[in-house]
Amino acid sequence: MYKVFINEKPVTLTDQVPETKLPVGTQHLIVSGTPDFGRIIHEFESNDEARELIIINTKNFDLLRKDFESFFTSIVTGGGIVYHPDKGMLWILRHKRWDLPKGKPNGNESMEEAAIREVSEETGLKNLYITRALGITRHAYREKNKFILKTSHWYKMGVESPDCPLTPQLEEGITEVEWATDTSIKEKINNTYASLQQLAKEFVTTHTPWEL
């Protein structure tokens, strides 16, 4: 299964036909060959009643995924969830939405190196280190009449100097950097992007003592 968010609404690619009745607002489309993704996405975007779309190719999932990704211009980023038991979970405020720091690799950087550098640049934290990979999120959007697919690789990070000043990277549209605690984490998750909500909830459940 492959999931990407388009305008905050999930699109799932799969080779399995749903066995149960789908929730109201969930559409499914069985395809073969190479679908007209431009038309499919336009219709999904413009349908206010459509909350989710499932695209199914029962015979060739790999082809479905390949054709879907080739429709977009691809951007790959690395980012981190910084957590410290005494401070909490680090968030940034970008364009009035809570977000997690991330960015594109420079030159020959590995994804891990890019993630550490970007988190440091966007938050001001130094001496970051990766403790484990967390997974991948995907979201798509339009930019100058192009369809962009952004794939983000996420890592759990620790920090050796959690008390150093937090400095938002203003030129990237970041206006605040803040540690979320057990009392403020719900507000952050409720006001972040749909593509990050599941990642953040799973992190809180798995890696913190907090309850949601």
PDB file of C-alpha atoms in Angstrom:
ATOM      1  CA  MET A   1       0.000   0.000   0.000  1.00  0.00           C
ATOM      2  CA  TYR A   2       1.191   3.489  -0.889  1.00  0.00           C
ATOM      3  CA  LYS A   3      -0.338   6.651   0.550  1.00  0.00           C
ATOM      4  CA  VAL A   4       0.080  10.277  -0.465  1.00  0.00           C
ATOM      5  CA  PHE A   5      -1.839  13.348   0.667  1.00  0.00           C
ATOM      6  CA  ILE A   6      -3.161  15.764  -1.960  1.00  0.00           C
ATOM      7  CA  ASN A   7      -4.594  18.974  -0.537  1.00  0.00           C
ATOM      8  CA  GLU A   8      -4.786  17.331   2.891  1.00  0.00           C
ATOM      9  CA  LYS A   9      -6.831  14.402   1.494  1.00  0.00           C
ATOM     10  CA  PRO A  10      -5.332  10.880   1.317  1.00  0.00           C
ATOM     11  CA  VAL A  11      -4.875   8.994  -1.928  1.00  0.00           C
ATOM     12  CA  THR A  12      -3.992   5.307  -1.504  1.00  0.00           C
ATOM     13  CA  LEU A  13      -2.553   3.036  -4.184  1.00  0.00           C
ATOM     14  CA  THR A  14      -3.096  -0.678  -3.642  1.00  0.00           C
ATOM     15  CA  ASP A  15      -3.626  -4.030  -5.349  1.00  0.00           C
ATOM     16  CA  GLN A  16      -6.417  -5.066  -2.986  1.00  0.00           C
ATOM     17  CA  VAL A  17     -10.122  -4.470  -3.626  1.00  0.00           C
ATOM     18  CA  PRO A  18     -11.878  -3.388  -0.394  1.00  0.00           C
ATOM     19  CA  GLU A  19     -13.742  -6.291   1.191  1.00  0.00           C
ATOM     20  CA  THR A  20     -16.065  -4.149   3.276  1.00  0.00           C
ATOM     21  CA  LYS A  21     -18.252  -1.144   2.580  1.00  0.00           C
ATOM     22  CA  LEU A  22     -16.204   2.034   2.410  1.00  0.00           C
ATOM     23  CA  PRO A  23     -16.943   5.029   4.652  1.00  0.00           C
ATOM     24  CA  VAL A  24     -18.988   7.892   3.242  1.00  0.00           C
ATOM     25  CA  GLY A  25     -16.723  10.151   1.212  1.00  0.00           C
ATOM     26  CA  THR A  26     -14.230   7.420   0.305  1.00  0.00           C
ATOM     27  CA  GLN A  27     -14.030   6.728  -3.411  1.00  0.00           C
ATOM     28  CA  HIS A  28     -12.361   3.773  -5.089  1.00  0.00           C
ATOM     29  CA  LEU A  29     -11.251   3.365  -8.671  1.00  0.00           C
ATOM     30  CA  ILE A  30     -10.108   0.106 -10.306  1.00  0.00           C
ATOM     31  CA  VAL A  31      -7.656   0.720 -13.154  1.00  0.00           C
ATOM     32  CA  SER A  32      -5.472  -1.152 -15.606  1.00  0.00           C
ATOM     33  CA  GLY A  33      -2.709   0.065 -17.875  1.00  0.00           C
ATOM     34  CA  THR A  34      -1.678   3.698 -17.366  1.00  0.00           C
ATOM     35  CA  PRO A  35      -4.517   5.815 -15.939  1.00  0.00           C
ATOM     36  CA  ASP A  36      -5.086   9.479 -16.757  1.00  0.00           C
ATOM     37  CA  PHE A  37      -3.809  10.758 -13.419  1.00  0.00           C
ATOM     38  CA  GLY A  38      -4.308  14.385 -14.434  1.00  0.00           C
ATOM     39  CA  ARG A  39      -8.033  13.829 -14.813  1.00  0.00           C
ATOM     40  CA  ILE A  40      -8.292  11.598 -11.757  1.00  0.00           C
ATOM     41  CA  ILE A  41      -6.542  14.068  -9.476  1.00  0.00           C
ATOM     42  CA  HIS A  42      -8.467  17.042 -10.847  1.00  0.00           C
ATOM     43  CA  GLU A  43     -11.797  15.327 -10.218  1.00  0.00           C
ATOM     44  CA  PHE A  44     -10.730  14.300  -6.716  1.00  0.00           C
ATOM     45  CA  GLU A  45      -9.496  17.805  -5.869  1.00  0.00           C
ATOM     46  CA  SER A  46     -12.641  19.494  -7.138  1.00  0.00           C
ATOM     47  CA  ASN A  47     -15.090  17.139  -5.420  1.00  0.00           C
ATOM     48  CA  ASP A  48     -15.793  18.635  -1.986  1.00  0.00           C
ATOM     49  CA  GLU A  49     -17.603  15.479  -0.887  1.00  0.00           C
ATOM     50  CA  ALA A  50     -14.629  13.220  -1.635  1.00  0.00           C
ATOM     51  CA  ARG A  51     -12.548  12.752   1.502  1.00  0.00           C
ATOM     52  CA  GLU A  52     -10.322   9.908   0.354  1.00  0.00           C
ATOM     53  CA  LEU A  53      -9.454   8.127  -2.892  1.00  0.00           C
ATOM     54  CA  ILE A  54      -8.307   4.528  -3.326  1.00  0.00           C
ATOM     55  CA  ILE A  55      -6.782   3.618  -6.698  1.00  0.00           C
ATOM     56  CA  ILE A  56      -6.561  -0.125  -7.332  1.00  0.00           C
ATOM     57  CA  ASN A  57      -4.633  -2.217  -9.833  1.00  0.00           C
ATOM     58  CA  THR A  58      -5.178  -5.832  -8.874  1.00  0.00           C
ATOM     59  CA  LYS A  59      -2.700  -7.196 -11.431  1.00  0.00           C
ATOM     60  CA  ASN A  60       0.271  -4.828 -11.371  1.00  0.00           C
ATOM     61  CA  PHE A  61       0.760  -2.647  -8.302  1.00  0.00           C
ATOM     62  CA  ASP A  62       4.363  -1.836  -9.238  1.00  0.00           C
ATOM     63  CA  LEU A  63       3.233  -0.383 -12.570  1.00  0.00           C
ATOM     64  CA  LEU A  64       0.531   1.649 -10.824  1.00  0.00           C
ATOM     65  CA  ARG A  65       3.048   3.146  -8.419  1.00  0.00           C
ATOM     66  CA  LYS A  66       5.602   3.812 -11.170  1.00  0.00           C
ATOM     67  CA  ASP A  67       3.056   5.545 -13.408  1.00  0.00           C
ATOM     68  CA  PHE A  68       1.712   7.579 -10.484  1.00  0.00           C
ATOM     69  CA  GLU A  69       5.170   8.811  -9.458  1.00  0.00           C
ATOM     70  CA  SER A  70       6.140   9.610 -13.062  1.00  0.00           C
ATOM     71  CA  PHE A  71       3.176  11.988 -13.289  1.00  0.00           C
ATOM     72  CA  PHE A  72       4.841  14.258 -10.703  1.00  0.00           C
ATOM     73  CA  THR A  73       8.063  16.184 -10.346  1.00  0.00           C
ATOM     74  CA  SER A  74       9.774  14.479  -7.422  1.00  0.00           C
ATOM     75  CA  ILE A  75      11.344  16.209  -4.410  1.00  0.00           C
ATOM     76  CA  VAL A  76      12.971  14.205  -1.609  1.00  0.00           C
ATOM     77  CA  THR A  77      13.652  15.626   1.853  1.00  0.00           C
ATOM     78  CA  GLY A  78      15.014  14.487   5.191  1.00  0.00           C
ATOM     79  CA  GLY A  79      13.687  15.638   8.530  1.00  0.00           C
ATOM     80  CA  GLY A  80      13.606  14.857  12.195  1.00  0.00           C
ATOM     81  CA  ILE A  81      11.489  14.540  15.273  1.00  0.00           C
ATOM     82  CA  VAL A  82      13.697  15.807  18.070  1.00  0.00           C
ATOM     83  CA  TYR A  83      12.735  14.455  21.478  1.00  0.00           C
ATOM     84  CA  HIS A  84      14.291  15.040  24.871  1.00  0.00           C
ATOM     85  CA  PRO A  85      12.723  13.576  28.015  1.00  0.00           C
ATOM     86  CA  ASP A  86      13.158  16.836  29.955  1.00  0.00           C
ATOM     87  CA  LYS A  87      12.084  19.168  27.146  1.00  0.00           C
ATOM     88  CA  GLY A  88       9.588  17.332  24.988  1.00  0.00           C
ATOM     89  CA  MET A  89       9.071  17.086  21.234  1.00  0.00           C
ATOM     90  CA  LEU A  90      10.319  19.893  18.982  1.00  0.00           C
ATOM     91  CA  TRP A  91       7.991  21.698  16.563  1.00  0.00           C
ATOM     92  CA  ILE A  92       8.274  24.676  14.248  1.00  0.00           C
ATOM     93  CA  LEU A  93       5.544  27.139  13.250  1.00  0.00           C
ATOM     94  CA  ARG A  94       5.612  27.781   9.511  1.00  0.00           C
ATOM     95  CA  HIS A  95       2.910  29.817   7.762  1.00  0.00           C
ATOM     96  CA  LYS A  96       0.700  29.583  10.879  1.00  0.00           C
ATOM     97  CA  ARG A  97       0.766  25.762  10.905  1.00  0.00           C
ATOM     98  CA  TRP A  98       2.784  23.586  13.248  1.00  0.00           C
ATOM     99  CA  ASP A  99       5.295  21.548  11.281  1.00  0.00           C
ATOM    100  CA  LEU A 100       8.353  19.341  11.690  1.00  0.00           C
ATOM    101  CA  PRO A 101      11.742  20.529  10.386  1.00  0.00           C
ATOM    102  CA  LYS A 102      13.009  19.023   7.145  1.00  0.00           C
ATOM    103  CA  GLY A 103      14.763  19.916   3.895  1.00  0.00           C
ATOM    104  CA  LYS A 104      16.482  18.746   0.732  1.00  0.00           C
ATOM    105  CA  PRO A 105      20.001  17.262   0.647  1.00  0.00           C
ATOM    106  CA  ASN A 106      22.846  19.428  -0.630  1.00  0.00           C
ATOM    107  CA  GLY A 107      25.390  17.973  -3.025  1.00  0.00           C
ATOM    108  CA  ASN A 108      26.467  14.504  -1.972  1.00  0.00           C
ATOM    109  CA  GLU A 109      24.826  14.599   1.449  1.00  0.00           C
ATOM    110  CA  SER A 110      23.182  11.438   2.655  1.00  0.00           C
ATOM    111  CA  MET A 111      19.564  11.691   3.730  1.00  0.00           C
ATOM    112  CA  GLU A 112      20.631  11.386   7.369  1.00  0.00           C
ATOM    113  CA  GLU A 113      23.197  14.183   7.007  1.00  0.00           C
ATOM    114  CA  ALA A 114      20.636  16.415   5.289  1.00  0.00           C
ATOM    115  CA  ALA A 115      18.079  15.762   8.019  1.00  0.00           C
ATOM    116  CA  ILE A 116      20.486  16.742  10.808  1.00  0.00           C
ATOM    117  CA  ARG A 117      21.654  19.877   8.975  1.00  0.00           C
ATOM    118  CA  GLU A 118      18.135  21.020   8.095  1.00  0.00           C
ATOM    119  CA  VAL A 119      16.798  20.490  11.616  1.00  0.00           C
ATOM    120  CA  SER A 120      19.728  22.453  13.009  1.00  0.00           C
ATOM    121  CA  GLU A 121      19.305  25.296  10.513  1.00  0.00           C
ATOM    122  CA  GLU A 122      15.554  25.577  11.004  1.00  0.00           C
ATOM    123  CA  THR A 123      15.566  25.405  14.810  1.00  0.00           C
ATOM    124  CA  GLY A 124      18.969  26.591  16.007  1.00  0.00           C
ATOM    125  CA  LEU A 125      19.681  23.338  17.868  1.00  0.00           C
ATOM    126  CA  LYS A 126      23.242  22.015  17.785  1.00  0.00           C
ATOM    127  CA  ASN A 127      24.782  18.617  18.465  1.00  0.00           C
ATOM    128  CA  LEU A 128      21.899  16.605  17.063  1.00  0.00           C
ATOM    129  CA  TYR A 129      22.179  12.880  16.439  1.00  0.00           C
ATOM    130  CA  ILE A 130      19.930  10.225  14.883  1.00  0.00           C
ATOM    131  CA  THR A 131      18.778   7.293  16.985  1.00  0.00           C
ATOM    132  CA  ARG A 132      16.524   5.523  14.469  1.00  0.00           C
ATOM    133  CA  ALA A 133      14.572   5.874  11.223  1.00  0.00           C
ATOM    134  CA  LEU A 134      10.858   6.581  11.641  1.00  0.00           C
ATOM    135  CA  GLY A 135       9.434   6.135   8.163  1.00  0.00           C
ATOM    136  CA  ILE A 136       8.302   8.093   5.128  1.00  0.00           C
ATOM    137  CA  THR A 137       5.494  10.556   4.437  1.00  0.00           C
ATOM    138  CA  ARG A 138       4.324  11.816   1.055  1.00  0.00           C
ATOM    139  CA  HIS A 139       2.295  14.813  -0.007  1.00  0.00           C
ATOM    140  CA  ALA A 140       1.593  16.371  -3.389  1.00  0.00           C
ATOM    141  CA  TYR A 141       0.768  19.908  -4.443  1.00  0.00           C
ATOM    142  CA  ARG A 142       0.738  22.263  -7.409  1.00  0.00           C
ATOM    143  CA  GLU A 143       3.507  24.782  -7.966  1.00  0.00           C
ATOM    144  CA  LYS A 144       3.658  27.007 -11.066  1.00  0.00           C
ATOM    145  CA  ASN A 145       1.380  24.656 -13.015  1.00  0.00           C
ATOM    146  CA  LYS A 146       3.475  21.622 -12.072  1.00  0.00           C
ATOM    147  CA  PHE A 147       2.496  18.730  -9.864  1.00  0.00           C
ATOM    148  CA  ILE A 148       5.078  18.165  -7.125  1.00  0.00           C
ATOM    149  CA  LEU A 149       5.400  14.972  -5.092  1.00  0.00           C
ATOM    150  CA  LYS A 150       7.428  15.471  -1.907  1.00  0.00           C
ATOM    151  CA  THR A 151       8.709  12.340  -0.205  1.00  0.00           C
ATOM    152  CA  SER A 152      10.065  12.972   3.302  1.00  0.00           C
ATOM    153  CA  HIS A 153      12.305  10.577   5.225  1.00  0.00           C
ATOM    154  CA  TRP A 154      11.947  11.006   8.983  1.00  0.00           C
ATOM    155  CA  TYR A 155      14.342  10.214  11.807  1.00  0.00           C
ATOM    156  CA  LYS A 156      14.118  10.243  15.573  1.00  0.00           C
ATOM    157  CA  MET A 157      16.792  12.605  16.895  1.00  0.00           C
ATOM    158  CA  GLY A 158      18.381  13.301  20.229  1.00  0.00           C
ATOM    159  CA  VAL A 159      20.211  16.470  21.208  1.00  0.00           C
ATOM    160  CA  GLU A 160      23.236  16.860  23.457  1.00  0.00           C
ATOM    161  CA  SER A 161      22.539  20.552  24.228  1.00  0.00           C
ATOM    162  CA  PRO A 162      18.752  20.850  24.707  1.00  0.00           C
ATOM    163  CA  ASP A 163      19.043  24.166  26.579  1.00  0.00           C
ATOM    164  CA  CYS A 164      20.674  26.083  23.730  1.00  0.00           C
ATOM    165  CA  PRO A 165      18.561  28.977  22.336  1.00  0.00           C
ATOM    166  CA  LEU A 166      15.897  28.050  19.779  1.00  0.00           C
ATOM    167  CA  THR A 167      16.195  30.240  16.681  1.00  0.00           C
ATOM    168  CA  PRO A 168      13.570  30.025  13.907  1.00  0.00           C
ATOM    169  CA  GLN A 169      14.906  30.263  10.353  1.00  0.00           C
ATOM    170  CA  LEU A 170      12.888  33.296   9.281  1.00  0.00           C
ATOM    171  CA  GLU A 171      13.934  33.138   5.620  1.00  0.00           C
ATOM    172  CA  GLU A 172      12.204  29.743   5.423  1.00  0.00           C
ATOM    173  CA  GLY A 173       8.941  31.171   6.755  1.00  0.00           C
ATOM    174  CA  ILE A 174       9.486  29.784  10.256  1.00  0.00           C
ATOM    175  CA  THR A 175       8.347  32.163  12.987  1.00  0.00           C
ATOM    176  CA  GLU A 176       8.472  29.999  16.123  1.00  0.00           C
ATOM    177  CA  VAL A 177      10.339  26.979  17.465  1.00  0.00           C
ATOM    178  CA  GLU A 178       8.811  25.329  20.518  1.00  0.00           C
ATOM    179  CA  TRP A 179       9.126  22.242  22.672  1.00  0.00           C
ATOM    180  CA  ALA A 180       5.775  20.478  22.998  1.00  0.00           C
ATOM    181  CA  THR A 181       5.042  18.689  26.268  1.00  0.00           C
ATOM    182  CA  ASP A 182       2.337  16.250  27.300  1.00  0.00           C
ATOM    183  CA  THR A 183      -0.029  19.184  27.905  1.00  0.00           C
ATOM    184  CA  SER A 184       0.525  20.886  24.529  1.00  0.00           C
ATOM    185  CA  ILE A 185       1.132  18.003  22.118  1.00  0.00           C
ATOM    186  CA  LYS A 186      -2.523  17.597  21.143  1.00  0.00           C
ATOM    187  CA  GLU A 187      -2.722  21.235  20.062  1.00  0.00           C
ATOM    188  CA  LYS A 188       0.353  20.804  17.869  1.00  0.00           C
ATOM    189  CA  ILE A 189      -0.952  17.632  16.219  1.00  0.00           C
ATOM    190  CA  ASN A 190      -4.413  19.104  15.654  1.00  0.00           C
ATOM    191  CA  ASN A 191      -2.868  22.084  13.861  1.00  0.00           C
ATOM    192  CA  THR A 192      -0.342  20.278  11.683  1.00  0.00           C
ATOM    193  CA  TYR A 193      -0.638  18.872   8.170  1.00  0.00           C
ATOM    194  CA  ALA A 194      -2.656  15.722   7.546  1.00  0.00           C
ATOM    195  CA  SER A 195       0.422  13.962   6.155  1.00  0.00           C
ATOM    196  CA  LEU A 196       2.207  14.431   9.515  1.00  0.00           C
ATOM    197  CA  GLN A 197      -0.593  13.653  11.941  1.00  0.00           C
ATOM    198  CA  GLN A 198      -0.270   9.876  11.842  1.00  0.00           C
ATOM    199  CA  LEU A 199       3.539  10.088  12.065  1.00  0.00           C
ATOM    200  CA  ALA A 200       3.317  12.368  15.100  1.00  0.00           C
ATOM    201  CA  LYS A 201       0.667  10.267  16.829  1.00  0.00           C
ATOM    202  CA  GLU A 202       2.650   7.067  16.324  1.00  0.00           C
ATOM    203  CA  PHE A 203       5.765   8.791  17.667  1.00  0.00           C
ATOM    204  CA  VAL A 204       3.990   9.974  20.804  1.00  0.00           C
ATOM    205  CA  THR A 205       2.491   6.536  21.412  1.00  0.00           C
ATOM    206  CA  THR A 206       5.732   4.635  20.790  1.00  0.00           C
ATOM    207  CA  HIS A 207       8.486   6.938  22.015  1.00  0.00           C
ATOM    208  CA  THR A 208       7.027   9.048  24.838  1.00  0.00           C
ATOM    209  CA  PRO A 209       5.200   8.346  28.095  1.00  0.00           C
ATOM    210  CA  TRP A 210       2.383  10.714  27.058  1.00  0.00           C
ATOM    211  CA  GLU A 211      -1.206   9.814  26.310  1.00  0.00           C
ATOM    212  CA  LEU A 212      -3.198  11.319  23.451  1.00  0.00           C
TER     213      LEU A 212
END
